[in-house]
PDB file of C-alpha atoms in Angstrom:
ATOM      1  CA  UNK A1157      24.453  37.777 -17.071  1.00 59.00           C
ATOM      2  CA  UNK A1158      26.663  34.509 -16.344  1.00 62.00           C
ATOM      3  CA  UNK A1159      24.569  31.754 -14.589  1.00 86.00           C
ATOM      4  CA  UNK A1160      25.361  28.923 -13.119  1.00 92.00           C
ATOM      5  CA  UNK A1161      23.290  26.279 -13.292  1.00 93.00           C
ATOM      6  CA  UNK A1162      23.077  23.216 -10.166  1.00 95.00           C
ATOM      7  CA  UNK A1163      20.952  20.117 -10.441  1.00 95.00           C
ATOM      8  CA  UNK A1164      18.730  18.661  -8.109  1.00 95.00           C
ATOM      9  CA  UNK A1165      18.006  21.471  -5.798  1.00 94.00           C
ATOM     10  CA  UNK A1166      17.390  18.833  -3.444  1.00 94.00           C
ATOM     11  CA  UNK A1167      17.509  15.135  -3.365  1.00 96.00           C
ATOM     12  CA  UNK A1168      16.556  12.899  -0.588  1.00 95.00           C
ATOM     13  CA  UNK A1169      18.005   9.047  -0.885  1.00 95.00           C
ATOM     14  CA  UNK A1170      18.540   6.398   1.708  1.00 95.00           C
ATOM     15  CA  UNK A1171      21.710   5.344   3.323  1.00 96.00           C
ATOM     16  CA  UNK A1172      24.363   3.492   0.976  1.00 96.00           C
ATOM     17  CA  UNK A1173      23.153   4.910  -2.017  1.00 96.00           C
ATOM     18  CA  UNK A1174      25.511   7.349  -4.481  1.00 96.00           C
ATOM     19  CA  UNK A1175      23.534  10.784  -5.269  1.00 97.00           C
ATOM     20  CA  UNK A1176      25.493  12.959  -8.293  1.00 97.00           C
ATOM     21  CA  UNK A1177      25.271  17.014  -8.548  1.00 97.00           C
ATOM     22  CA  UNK A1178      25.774  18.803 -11.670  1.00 96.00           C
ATOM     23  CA  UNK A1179      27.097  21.897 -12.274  1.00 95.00           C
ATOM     24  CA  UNK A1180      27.054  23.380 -15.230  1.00 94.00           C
ATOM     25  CA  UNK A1181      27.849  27.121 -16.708  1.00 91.00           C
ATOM     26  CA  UNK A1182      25.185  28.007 -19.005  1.00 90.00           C
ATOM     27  CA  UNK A1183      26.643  31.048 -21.129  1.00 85.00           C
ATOM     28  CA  UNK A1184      30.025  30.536 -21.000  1.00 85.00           C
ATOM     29  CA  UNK A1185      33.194  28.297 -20.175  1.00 85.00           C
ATOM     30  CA  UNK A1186      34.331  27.614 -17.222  1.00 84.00           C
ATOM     31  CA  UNK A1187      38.142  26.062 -17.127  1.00 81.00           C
ATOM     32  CA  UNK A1188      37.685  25.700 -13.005  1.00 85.00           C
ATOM     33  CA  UNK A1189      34.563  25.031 -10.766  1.00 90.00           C
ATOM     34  CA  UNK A1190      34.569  24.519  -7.191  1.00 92.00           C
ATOM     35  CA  UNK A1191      32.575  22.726  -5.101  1.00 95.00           C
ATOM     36  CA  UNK A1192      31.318  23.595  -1.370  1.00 94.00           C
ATOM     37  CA  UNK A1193      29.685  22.207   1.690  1.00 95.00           C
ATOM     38  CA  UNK A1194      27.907  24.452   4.003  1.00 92.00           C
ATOM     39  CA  UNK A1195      25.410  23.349   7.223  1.00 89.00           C
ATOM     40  CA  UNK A1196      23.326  25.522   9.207  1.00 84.00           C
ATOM     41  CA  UNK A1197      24.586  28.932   9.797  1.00 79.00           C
ATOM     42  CA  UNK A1198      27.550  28.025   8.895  1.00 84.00           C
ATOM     43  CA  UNK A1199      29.763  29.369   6.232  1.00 84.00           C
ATOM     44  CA  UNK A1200      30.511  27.812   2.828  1.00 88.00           C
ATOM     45  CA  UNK A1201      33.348  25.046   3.086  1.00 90.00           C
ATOM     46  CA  UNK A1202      35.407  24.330   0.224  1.00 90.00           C
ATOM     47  CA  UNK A1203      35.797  20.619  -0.418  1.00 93.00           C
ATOM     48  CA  UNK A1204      37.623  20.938  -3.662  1.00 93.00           C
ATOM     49  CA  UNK A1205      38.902  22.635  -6.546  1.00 90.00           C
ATOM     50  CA  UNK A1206      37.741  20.765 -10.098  1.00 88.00           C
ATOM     51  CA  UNK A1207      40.052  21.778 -13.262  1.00 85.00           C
ATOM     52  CA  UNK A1208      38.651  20.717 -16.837  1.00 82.00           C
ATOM     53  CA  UNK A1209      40.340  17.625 -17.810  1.00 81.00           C
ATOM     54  CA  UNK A1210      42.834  16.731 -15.122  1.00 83.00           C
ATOM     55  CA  UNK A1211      42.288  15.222 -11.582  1.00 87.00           C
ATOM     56  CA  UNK A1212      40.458  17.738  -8.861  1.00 91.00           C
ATOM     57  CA  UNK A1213      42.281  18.375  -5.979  1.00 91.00           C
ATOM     58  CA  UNK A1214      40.991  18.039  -2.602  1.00 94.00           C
ATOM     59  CA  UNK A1215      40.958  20.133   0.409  1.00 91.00           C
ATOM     60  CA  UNK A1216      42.552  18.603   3.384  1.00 91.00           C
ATOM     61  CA  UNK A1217      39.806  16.488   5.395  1.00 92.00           C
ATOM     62  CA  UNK A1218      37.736  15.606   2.182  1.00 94.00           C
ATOM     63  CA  UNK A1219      37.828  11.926   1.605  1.00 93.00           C
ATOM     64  CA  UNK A1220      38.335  11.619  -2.356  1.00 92.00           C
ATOM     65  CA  UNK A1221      36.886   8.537  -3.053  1.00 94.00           C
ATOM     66  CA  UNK A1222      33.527   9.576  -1.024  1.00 95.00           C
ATOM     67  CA  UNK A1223      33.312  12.405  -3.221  1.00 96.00           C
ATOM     68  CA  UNK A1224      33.620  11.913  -6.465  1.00 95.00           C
ATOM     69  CA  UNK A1225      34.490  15.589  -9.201  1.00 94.00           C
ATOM     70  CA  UNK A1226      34.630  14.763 -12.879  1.00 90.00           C
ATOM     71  CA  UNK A1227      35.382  18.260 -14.696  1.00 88.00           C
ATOM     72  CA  UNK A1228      34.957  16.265 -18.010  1.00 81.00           C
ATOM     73  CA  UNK A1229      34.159  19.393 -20.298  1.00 88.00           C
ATOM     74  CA  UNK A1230      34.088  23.409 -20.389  1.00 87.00           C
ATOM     75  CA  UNK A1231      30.752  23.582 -19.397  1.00 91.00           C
ATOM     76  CA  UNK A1232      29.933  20.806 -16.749  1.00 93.00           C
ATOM     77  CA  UNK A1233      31.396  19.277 -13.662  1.00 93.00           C
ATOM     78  CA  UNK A1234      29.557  16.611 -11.528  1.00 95.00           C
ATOM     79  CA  UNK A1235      29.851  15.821  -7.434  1.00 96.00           C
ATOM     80  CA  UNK A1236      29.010  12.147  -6.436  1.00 97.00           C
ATOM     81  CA  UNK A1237      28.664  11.254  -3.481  1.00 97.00           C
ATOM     82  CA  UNK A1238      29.171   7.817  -3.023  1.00 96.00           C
ATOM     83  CA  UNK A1239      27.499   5.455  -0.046  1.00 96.00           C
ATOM     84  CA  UNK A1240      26.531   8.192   0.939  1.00 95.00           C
ATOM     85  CA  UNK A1241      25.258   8.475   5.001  1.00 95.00           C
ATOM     86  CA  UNK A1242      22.893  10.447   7.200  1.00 95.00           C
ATOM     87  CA  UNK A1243      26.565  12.720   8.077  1.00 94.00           C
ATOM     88  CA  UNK A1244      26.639  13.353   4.489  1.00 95.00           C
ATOM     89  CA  UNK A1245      23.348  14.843   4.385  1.00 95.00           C
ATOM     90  CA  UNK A1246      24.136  19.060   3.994  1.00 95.00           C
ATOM     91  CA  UNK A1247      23.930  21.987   1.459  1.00 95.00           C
ATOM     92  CA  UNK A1248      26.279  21.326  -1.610  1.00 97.00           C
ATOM     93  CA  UNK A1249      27.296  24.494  -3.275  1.00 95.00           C
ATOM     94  CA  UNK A1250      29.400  24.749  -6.608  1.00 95.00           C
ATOM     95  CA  UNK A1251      30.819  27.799  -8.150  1.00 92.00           C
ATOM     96  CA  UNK A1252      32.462  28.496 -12.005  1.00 89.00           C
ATOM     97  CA  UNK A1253      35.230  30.822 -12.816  1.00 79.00           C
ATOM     98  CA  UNK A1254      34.466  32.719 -15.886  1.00 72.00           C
ATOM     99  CA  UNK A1255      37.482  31.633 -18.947  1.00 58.00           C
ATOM    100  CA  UNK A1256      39.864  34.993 -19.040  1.00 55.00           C
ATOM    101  CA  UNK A1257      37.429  37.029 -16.683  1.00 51.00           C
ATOM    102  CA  UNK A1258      39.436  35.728 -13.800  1.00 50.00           C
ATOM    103  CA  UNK A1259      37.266  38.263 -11.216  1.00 59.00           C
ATOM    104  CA  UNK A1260      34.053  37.032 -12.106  1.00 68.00           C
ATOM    105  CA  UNK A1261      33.191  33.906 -10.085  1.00 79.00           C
ATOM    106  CA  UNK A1262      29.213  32.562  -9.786  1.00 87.00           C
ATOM    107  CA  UNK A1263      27.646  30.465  -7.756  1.00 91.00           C
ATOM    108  CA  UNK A1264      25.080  27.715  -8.250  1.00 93.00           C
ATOM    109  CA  UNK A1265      21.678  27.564  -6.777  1.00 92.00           C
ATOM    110  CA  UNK A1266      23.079  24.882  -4.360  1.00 94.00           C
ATOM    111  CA  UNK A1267      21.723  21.228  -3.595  1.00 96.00           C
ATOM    112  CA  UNK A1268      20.115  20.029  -0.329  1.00 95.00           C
ATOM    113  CA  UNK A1269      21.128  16.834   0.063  1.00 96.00           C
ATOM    114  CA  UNK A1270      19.514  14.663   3.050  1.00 95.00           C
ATOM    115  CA  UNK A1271      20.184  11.013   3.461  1.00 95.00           C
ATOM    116  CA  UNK A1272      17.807   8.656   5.669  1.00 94.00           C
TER     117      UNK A1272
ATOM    118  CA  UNK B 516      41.530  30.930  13.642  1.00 63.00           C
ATOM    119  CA  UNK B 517      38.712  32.015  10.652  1.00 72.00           C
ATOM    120  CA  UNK B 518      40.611  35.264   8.547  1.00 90.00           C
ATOM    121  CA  UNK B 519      37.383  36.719   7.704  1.00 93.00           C
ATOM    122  CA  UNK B 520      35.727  37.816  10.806  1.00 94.00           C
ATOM    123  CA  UNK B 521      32.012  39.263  10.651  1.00 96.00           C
ATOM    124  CA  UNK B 522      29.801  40.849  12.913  1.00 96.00           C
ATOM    125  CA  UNK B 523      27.302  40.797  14.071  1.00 96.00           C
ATOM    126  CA  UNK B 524      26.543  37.308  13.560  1.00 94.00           C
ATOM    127  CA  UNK B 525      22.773  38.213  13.526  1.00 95.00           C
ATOM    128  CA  UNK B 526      20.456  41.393  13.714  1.00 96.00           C
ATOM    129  CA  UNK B 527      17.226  42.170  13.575  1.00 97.00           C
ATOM    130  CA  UNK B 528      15.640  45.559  11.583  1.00 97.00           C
ATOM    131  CA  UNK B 529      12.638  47.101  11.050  1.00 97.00           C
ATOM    132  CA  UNK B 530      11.341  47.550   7.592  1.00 97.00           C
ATOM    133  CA  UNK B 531      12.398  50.916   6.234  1.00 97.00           C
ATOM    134  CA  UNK B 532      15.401  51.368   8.486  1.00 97.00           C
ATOM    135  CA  UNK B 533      19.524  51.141   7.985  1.00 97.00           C
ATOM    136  CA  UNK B 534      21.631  48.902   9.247  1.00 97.00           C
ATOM    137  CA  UNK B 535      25.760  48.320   8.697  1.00 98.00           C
ATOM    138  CA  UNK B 536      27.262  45.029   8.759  1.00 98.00           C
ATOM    139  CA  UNK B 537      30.885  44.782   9.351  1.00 98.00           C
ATOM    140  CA  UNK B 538      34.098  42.263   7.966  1.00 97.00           C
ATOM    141  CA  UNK B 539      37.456  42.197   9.528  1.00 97.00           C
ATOM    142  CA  UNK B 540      39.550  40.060   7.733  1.00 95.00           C
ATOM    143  CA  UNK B 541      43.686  39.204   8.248  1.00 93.00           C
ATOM    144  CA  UNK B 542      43.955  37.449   4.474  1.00 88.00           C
ATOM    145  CA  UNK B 543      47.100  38.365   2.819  1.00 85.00           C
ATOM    146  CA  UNK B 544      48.431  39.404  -0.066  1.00 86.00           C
ATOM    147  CA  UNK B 545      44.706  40.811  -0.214  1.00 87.00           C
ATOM    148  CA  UNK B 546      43.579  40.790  -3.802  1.00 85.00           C
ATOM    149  CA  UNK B 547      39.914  41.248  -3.590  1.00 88.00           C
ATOM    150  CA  UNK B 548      37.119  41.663  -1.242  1.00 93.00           C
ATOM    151  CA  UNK B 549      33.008  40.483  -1.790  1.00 92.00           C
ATOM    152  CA  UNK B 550      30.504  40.955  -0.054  1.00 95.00           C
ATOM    153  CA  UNK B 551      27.594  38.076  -1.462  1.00 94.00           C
ATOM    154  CA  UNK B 552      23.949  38.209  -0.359  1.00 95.00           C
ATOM    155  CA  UNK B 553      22.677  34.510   0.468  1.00 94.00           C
ATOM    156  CA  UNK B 554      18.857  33.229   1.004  1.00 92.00           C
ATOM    157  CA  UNK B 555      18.035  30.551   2.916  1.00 88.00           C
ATOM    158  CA  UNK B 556      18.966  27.402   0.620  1.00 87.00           C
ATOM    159  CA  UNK B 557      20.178  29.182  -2.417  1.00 90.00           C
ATOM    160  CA  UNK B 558      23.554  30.013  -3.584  1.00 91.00           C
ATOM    161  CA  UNK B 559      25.465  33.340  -2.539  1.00 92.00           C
ATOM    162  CA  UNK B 560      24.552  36.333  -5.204  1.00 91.00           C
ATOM    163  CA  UNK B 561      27.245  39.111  -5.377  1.00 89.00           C
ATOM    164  CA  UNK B 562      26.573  42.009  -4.214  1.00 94.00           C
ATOM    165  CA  UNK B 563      29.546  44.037  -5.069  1.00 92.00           C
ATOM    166  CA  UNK B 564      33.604  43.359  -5.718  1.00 89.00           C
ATOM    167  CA  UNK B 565      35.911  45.917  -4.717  1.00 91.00           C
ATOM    168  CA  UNK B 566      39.979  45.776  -5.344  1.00 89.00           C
ATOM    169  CA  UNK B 567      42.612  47.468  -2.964  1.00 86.00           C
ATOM    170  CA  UNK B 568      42.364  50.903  -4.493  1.00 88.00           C
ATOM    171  CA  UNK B 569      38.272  50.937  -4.117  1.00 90.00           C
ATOM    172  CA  UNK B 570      37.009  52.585  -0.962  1.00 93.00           C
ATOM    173  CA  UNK B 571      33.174  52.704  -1.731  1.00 96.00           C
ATOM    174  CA  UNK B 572      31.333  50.519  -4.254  1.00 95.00           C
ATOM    175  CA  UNK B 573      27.523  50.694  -4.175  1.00 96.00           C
ATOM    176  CA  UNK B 574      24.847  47.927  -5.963  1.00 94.00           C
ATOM    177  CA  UNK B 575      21.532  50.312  -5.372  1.00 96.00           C
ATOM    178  CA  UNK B 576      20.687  50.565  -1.777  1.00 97.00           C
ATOM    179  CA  UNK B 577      23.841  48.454  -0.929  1.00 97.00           C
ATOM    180  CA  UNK B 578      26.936  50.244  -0.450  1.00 97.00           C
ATOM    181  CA  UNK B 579      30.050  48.791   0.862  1.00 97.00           C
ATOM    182  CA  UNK B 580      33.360  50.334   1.783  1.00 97.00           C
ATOM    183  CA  UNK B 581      36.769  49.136   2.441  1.00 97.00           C
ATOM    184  CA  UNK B 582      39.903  49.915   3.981  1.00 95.00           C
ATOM    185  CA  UNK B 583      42.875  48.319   2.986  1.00 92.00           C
ATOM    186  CA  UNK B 584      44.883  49.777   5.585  1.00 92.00           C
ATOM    187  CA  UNK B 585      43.048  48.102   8.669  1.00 95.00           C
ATOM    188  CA  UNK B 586      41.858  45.710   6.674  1.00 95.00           C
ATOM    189  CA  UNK B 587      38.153  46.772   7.368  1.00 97.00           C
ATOM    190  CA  UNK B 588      35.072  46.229   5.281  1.00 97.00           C
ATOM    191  CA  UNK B 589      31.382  47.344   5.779  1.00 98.00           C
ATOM    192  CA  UNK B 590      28.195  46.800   3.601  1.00 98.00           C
ATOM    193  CA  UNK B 591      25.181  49.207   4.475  1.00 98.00           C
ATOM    194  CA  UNK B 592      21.556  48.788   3.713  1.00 98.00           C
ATOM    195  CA  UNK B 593      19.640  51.739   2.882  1.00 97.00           C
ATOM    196  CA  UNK B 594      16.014  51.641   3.700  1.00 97.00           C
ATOM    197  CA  UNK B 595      15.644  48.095   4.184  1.00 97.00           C
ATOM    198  CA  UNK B 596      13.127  45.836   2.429  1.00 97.00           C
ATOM    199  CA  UNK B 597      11.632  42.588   3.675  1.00 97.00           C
ATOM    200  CA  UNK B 598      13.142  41.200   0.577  1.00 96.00           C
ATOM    201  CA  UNK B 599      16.844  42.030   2.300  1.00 97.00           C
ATOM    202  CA  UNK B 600      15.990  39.106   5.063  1.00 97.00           C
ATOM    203  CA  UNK B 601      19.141  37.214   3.922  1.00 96.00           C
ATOM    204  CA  UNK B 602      22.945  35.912   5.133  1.00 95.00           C
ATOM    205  CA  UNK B 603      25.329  38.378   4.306  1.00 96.00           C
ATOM    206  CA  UNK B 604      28.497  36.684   3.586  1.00 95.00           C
ATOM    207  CA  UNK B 605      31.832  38.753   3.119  1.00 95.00           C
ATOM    208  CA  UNK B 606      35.044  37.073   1.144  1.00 92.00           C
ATOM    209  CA  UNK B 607      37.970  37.806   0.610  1.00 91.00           C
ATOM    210  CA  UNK B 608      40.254  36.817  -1.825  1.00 85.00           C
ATOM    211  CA  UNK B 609      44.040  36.581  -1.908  1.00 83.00           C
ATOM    212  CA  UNK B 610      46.562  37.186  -4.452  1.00 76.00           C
ATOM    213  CA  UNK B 611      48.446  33.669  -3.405  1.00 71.00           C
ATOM    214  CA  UNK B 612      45.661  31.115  -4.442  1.00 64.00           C
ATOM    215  CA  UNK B 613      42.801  33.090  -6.531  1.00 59.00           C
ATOM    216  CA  UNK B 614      39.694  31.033  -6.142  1.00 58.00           C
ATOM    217  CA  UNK B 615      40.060  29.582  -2.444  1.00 68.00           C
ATOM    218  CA  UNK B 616      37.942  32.148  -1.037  1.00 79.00           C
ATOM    219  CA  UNK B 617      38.153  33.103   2.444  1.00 86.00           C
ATOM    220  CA  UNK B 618      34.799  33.111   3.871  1.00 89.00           C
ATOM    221  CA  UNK B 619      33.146  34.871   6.692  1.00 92.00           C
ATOM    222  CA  UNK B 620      30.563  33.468   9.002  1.00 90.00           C
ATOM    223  CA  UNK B 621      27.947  35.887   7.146  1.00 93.00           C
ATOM    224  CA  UNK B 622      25.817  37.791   9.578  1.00 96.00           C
ATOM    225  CA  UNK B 623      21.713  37.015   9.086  1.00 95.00           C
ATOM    226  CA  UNK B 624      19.609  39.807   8.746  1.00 97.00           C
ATOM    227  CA  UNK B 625      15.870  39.825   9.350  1.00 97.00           C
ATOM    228  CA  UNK B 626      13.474  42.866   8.544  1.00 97.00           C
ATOM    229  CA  UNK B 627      10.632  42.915   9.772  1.00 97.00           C
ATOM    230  CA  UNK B 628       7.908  44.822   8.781  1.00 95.00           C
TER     231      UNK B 628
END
């Protein structure tokens, strides 16, 4: 089946530093990816919607230039998170749309990110 | 106001036993509706995808119904497994912006043995 593949699992970095997730579709292409936040019993959050080779747009609330999408081929797309701050510190989700299977949508593993 | 509505938000079962989550959810146009099994810091698996015309979809001992009319979902664990301690998450997605999926709360299920 379709994976989806997210990397670091987790990443722990301090305060002011920039920490990039990748996402990438291992067995097939993946024109659109999006990219979630979700805290503790909460439910997933989009944050924004990253299309292969243009600009990704950005849910209302989600500071663009703290979070950082390049969609920069088929198969990848990469979340940086930039100075980033203890507030930052959460679950980070992504998720691929399969290329003309538009009903089949997988998740990543998902990324704890925590920030001293 | 959250369009996907689950309950309950948590429940506890013994190993062995049923149990029946529910999803109310006002999204519309409805195009789809998930139901996604998540463990504690992992990503949501699917657990089944059923359209407006589906009424009953089942993944082994998951089996989820839906009705369109009251816009009414339910997914229902059959003989539960300690392996089925997990957030249930329900979606649903509409016609207007495929992809922005509507998310429920998800509803955490322990079994214990």
């Amino acid at each position: 089946g379709a994976v989806v593949s997210q990397h670091p699992s987790w990443v722990i970095c301090k305060s002011g530093t920039s920490v990039k997730i990748e996402c990438r579709s291992l067995d097939f292409q993946a024109t659109t990816m999006f990219w979630y936040r979700q805290f503790p019993k909460q439910s997933l959050m989009l944050m924004a919607t990253s299309n292969e080779g243009s600009k990704a747009t950005y849910e209302q609330g989600v500071e663009k230039d703290k979070f950082l999408i390049n969609h920069a081929s088929l198969t990848l797309s990469t979340l940086t998170v930039t100075s980033a701050h203890p507030e930052d510190s959460s679950f980070y989700i992504c998720s691929a749309v399969r290329t003309a299977y538009n009903e089949k949508l997988f998740f990543g593993s998902g990324t704890q990110l925590s920030v001293l | 106001k959250n369009q996907v509505e689950q309950s309950p938000q948590s429940l506890i079962i013994l190993e062995g036993k049923n149990c029946t989550l529910q999803c109310n959810y006002t999204v519309s146009p409805f195009s789809n509706l998930r139901w996604y099994k998540q463990d504690t810091g992992r990503g949501p698996v699917s657990l089944t995808i059923m359209t407006f015309s589906e009424n009953t979809k089942s993944n082994g001992r998951y089996t989820a119904t839906l009705d369109a009319d009251t816009k009414q979902s339910s997914l229902h664990i059959t003989a539960s497994q300690l392996s089925d301690s997990a957030s249930y998450i329900c979606v649903v997605v509409s016609t207007d912006s495929w992809g922005k999926l509507q998310f429920g709360a998800g509803t955490q299920v322990v079994v214990t043995p």
